[in-house]
């Protein structure tokens, strides 16, 4: 399905000194900062990741379900590459797999005395797979609406949850699906986009905001299109903006 992702992930035990060695770097102010690694290329319509914890690494690989053929083999190759690149021994004691609906909100977010939130409702970015911020927002709103429904003794008040969530986020998810279609269309598009981001600090900031959802893409799309067309016109045309 184009609207379901599948991922494999594992917590890999590692000494805290090793985690610090491979996942931190000095900033301009000489303070040590942790960072995360994202890997594009091991899978179609997805990416791999390596996140630091205190005494472990969270390593994973995910993509759209319809692009997941051979995912287990790619997972093994991805672990081998990480171990080689970071000069560590990766010992996977336990791994998990999951399916995540994304980018296609359920036609109905409510039922009798129930409201769908977060992943269950499809509130996940098609670009990054990020869903925590959506889950928090939808959870808070659901709690508020439930409180109001009880106070007003009106179970039907939960339709307000459906209305508000769709009003706030349907367009954002549509815009993100459009962007994902450009980014993941081909390896050439990925390379073009990351070349732009690498050389243009403004574009780098824009895409950092999109991936972390600090600023919704819907509020940045015109700025991004304008900068691409004025600063990187040939690449913008090749990308399909």
C-alpha atoms as one frame of an Amber mdcrd trajectory, in Angstrom:
protein
   0.000   0.000   0.000   1.118   3.555  -0.690  -0.206   4.643   2.693   1.397
   2.055   4.976   5.053   1.828   5.985   6.890  -1.145   7.443  10.014  -0.906
   9.559  12.508  -3.115  11.360  14.322  -1.723  14.379  16.544  -2.876  17.207
  18.144  -1.594  20.376  21.851  -2.407  20.134  23.708  -2.444  23.487  26.885
  -0.373  23.424  29.155   1.120  26.077  28.326   4.757  26.793  31.882   5.740
  25.834  31.384   4.148  22.415  28.020   5.855  21.947  29.684   9.179  22.739
  32.599   8.453  20.390  30.502   7.738  17.330  27.406   9.887  17.900  28.719
  13.211  19.229  30.729  16.060  17.813  32.094  19.407  18.953  29.986  22.440
  18.106  31.353  25.879  17.248  31.279  26.780  20.936  33.301  23.646  21.761
  30.317  22.065  23.499  29.746  18.407  22.710  26.468  17.694  20.919  24.752
  14.415  20.173  23.347  13.883  16.701  21.305  11.357  14.762  22.149   9.640
  11.489  19.664   9.195   8.652  20.610   7.004   5.679  18.939   7.409   2.306
  19.551   4.805  -0.370  19.357   1.418   1.403  15.613   1.209   0.625  13.167
   2.810  -1.800  10.674   5.301  -0.375  12.249   5.222   3.050  15.463   5.474
   5.000  17.603   3.939   7.703  18.423   5.540  11.020  20.777   5.376  13.960
  19.771   7.219  17.142  21.927   7.411  20.287  20.699   6.386  23.729  22.731
   6.385  26.925  24.065   2.842  26.577  22.656   1.688  23.261  21.864   2.649
  19.699  18.399   2.542  18.187  18.933   1.290  14.645  16.183   0.876  12.107
  15.188   0.643   8.478  11.775   1.501   7.083   9.958   2.064   3.812   6.570
   1.908   2.144   5.029  -1.572   2.218   4.795  -1.753  -1.570   8.559  -1.072
  -1.776   9.552  -3.535   0.965  10.592  -6.542  -1.138  13.831  -7.948   0.267
  13.665  -5.730   3.353  15.147  -8.380   5.663  18.167  -8.819   3.393  18.560
  -5.053   3.158  18.380  -4.883   6.958  21.325  -7.264   7.233  23.340  -5.284
   4.687  22.486  -2.050   6.484  23.749  -3.403   9.825  26.980  -4.568   8.194
  27.538  -1.150   6.641  26.912   0.605   9.956  29.286  -1.698  11.814  31.979
  -1.074   9.216  31.459   2.696   8.948  31.390   3.268  12.700  33.976   0.619
  13.573  31.739  -1.127  16.105  30.411  -4.619  16.742  26.654  -4.711  16.354
  24.986  -7.360  18.501  21.243  -7.493  17.922  19.631  -9.253  20.878  16.081
  -8.334  19.999  14.455  -6.668  17.018  10.936  -5.524  16.348   8.933  -4.874
  13.220   5.860  -2.744  12.789   3.474  -1.357  10.225   2.561   2.311  10.365
  -0.245   4.001   8.409   0.814   7.417   7.186  -0.311  10.407   5.200  -3.845
   9.201   4.564  -6.205  10.183   7.336  -9.089   7.841   8.095 -12.333   9.008
   6.508 -13.898   8.992   9.949 -11.872   9.775  13.082 -14.646   9.084  15.556
 -16.922   6.248  16.530 -19.469   5.728  19.251 -17.732   7.152  22.342 -14.304
   6.865  20.699 -11.760   9.027  18.873  -8.782   7.890  16.783  -5.494   9.652
  17.526  -1.926   9.560  16.218  -0.844   6.559  14.136  -4.250   4.911  14.455
  -5.780   7.803  12.528  -2.975   7.992   9.942  -1.425  11.169  11.338   2.156
  10.414  10.289   4.380  12.424   7.950   4.831  10.716   4.534   8.213  12.465
   4.284   9.881  11.582   7.581   7.644   9.007   9.245   7.418  11.410  12.195
   4.231  10.931  14.164   4.971  11.881  17.762   3.992  15.531  17.379   0.736
  14.555  15.641   0.037  12.024  18.409   0.565  14.634  21.122  -1.616  17.218
  19.377  -4.426  14.777  18.622  -4.246  13.274  22.119  -4.531  16.666  23.800
  -7.430  17.685  21.574  -9.216  14.356  22.156  -8.872  14.813  25.923 -10.231
  18.361  25.717 -13.178  17.309  23.549 -13.951  14.360  25.836 -13.943  16.694
  28.848 -16.312  19.075  27.082 -18.609  16.215  26.014 -18.866  14.991  29.615
 -19.393  18.475  30.994 -22.112  19.208  28.438 -23.565  15.688  28.752 -23.454
  15.474  24.965 -21.736  12.374  23.510 -22.255  13.701  19.982 -19.903  16.591
  20.817 -16.989  14.364  19.769 -17.771  15.228  16.141 -15.898  18.431  16.976
 -12.696  16.381  17.248 -13.158  15.048  13.717 -13.840  18.541  12.382 -10.913
  20.270  14.097  -8.289  17.627  13.305  -9.231  17.520   9.633  -9.335  21.306
   9.412  -5.861  21.588  10.979  -4.013  18.734   9.322  -5.622  17.398   6.117
  -3.960  20.033   3.918  -0.603  19.579   5.654  -0.656  15.832   4.990  -1.657
  16.390   1.347   1.251  18.815   0.951   3.627  16.328   2.580   2.456  13.563
   0.211   3.282  15.850  -2.709   6.748  16.558  -1.283   7.379  12.866  -0.575
   6.506  12.104  -4.192   9.264  14.467  -5.311  11.891  13.379  -2.776  11.470
   9.626  -3.171  10.686   9.539  -6.884  14.217   8.428  -7.738  17.789   8.271
  -6.482  18.572  11.194  -8.796  15.979  13.325  -7.020  17.393  12.381  -3.628
  20.916  13.284  -4.718  19.774  16.579  -6.257  17.850  17.598  -3.169  20.617
  16.731  -0.728  23.145  18.539  -2.902  20.975  21.666  -2.612  20.563  21.239
   1.148  24.301  20.686   1.592  25.209  23.897  -0.237  22.332  26.164   0.808
  22.014  26.819   4.575  18.560  28.374   4.177  17.232  25.260   2.437  18.955
  23.150   5.082  17.042  25.015   7.798  13.765  24.654   5.894  14.114  20.886
   5.576  15.255  20.505   9.176  12.022  22.240  10.173  10.006  19.920   7.922
  11.608  16.726   9.227  11.248  17.753  12.864   7.882  19.445  12.197   9.031
  22.588  13.987   7.289  24.414  11.158   4.634  22.599   9.100   5.524  22.197
   5.419   2.290  23.967   4.468   3.742  27.163   5.941   7.077  26.712   4.153
   6.112  25.381   0.723   5.929  28.761  -1.018   9.230  29.912   0.534  10.883
  26.671  -0.563   9.497  26.891  -4.098  10.586  30.532  -4.391  14.118  29.836
  -3.168  14.492  26.806  -5.417  13.320  28.699  -8.494  15.447  31.789  -7.782
  18.630  30.147  -6.442  18.546  26.672  -8.002  16.291  26.965 -11.098  17.713
  24.082 -13.138  17.671  21.689 -10.209  14.148  22.833  -9.286  12.934  21.976
 -12.791  14.630  18.566 -12.667  13.042  17.878  -9.279   9.593  18.809 -10.537
   8.818  21.848  -8.408
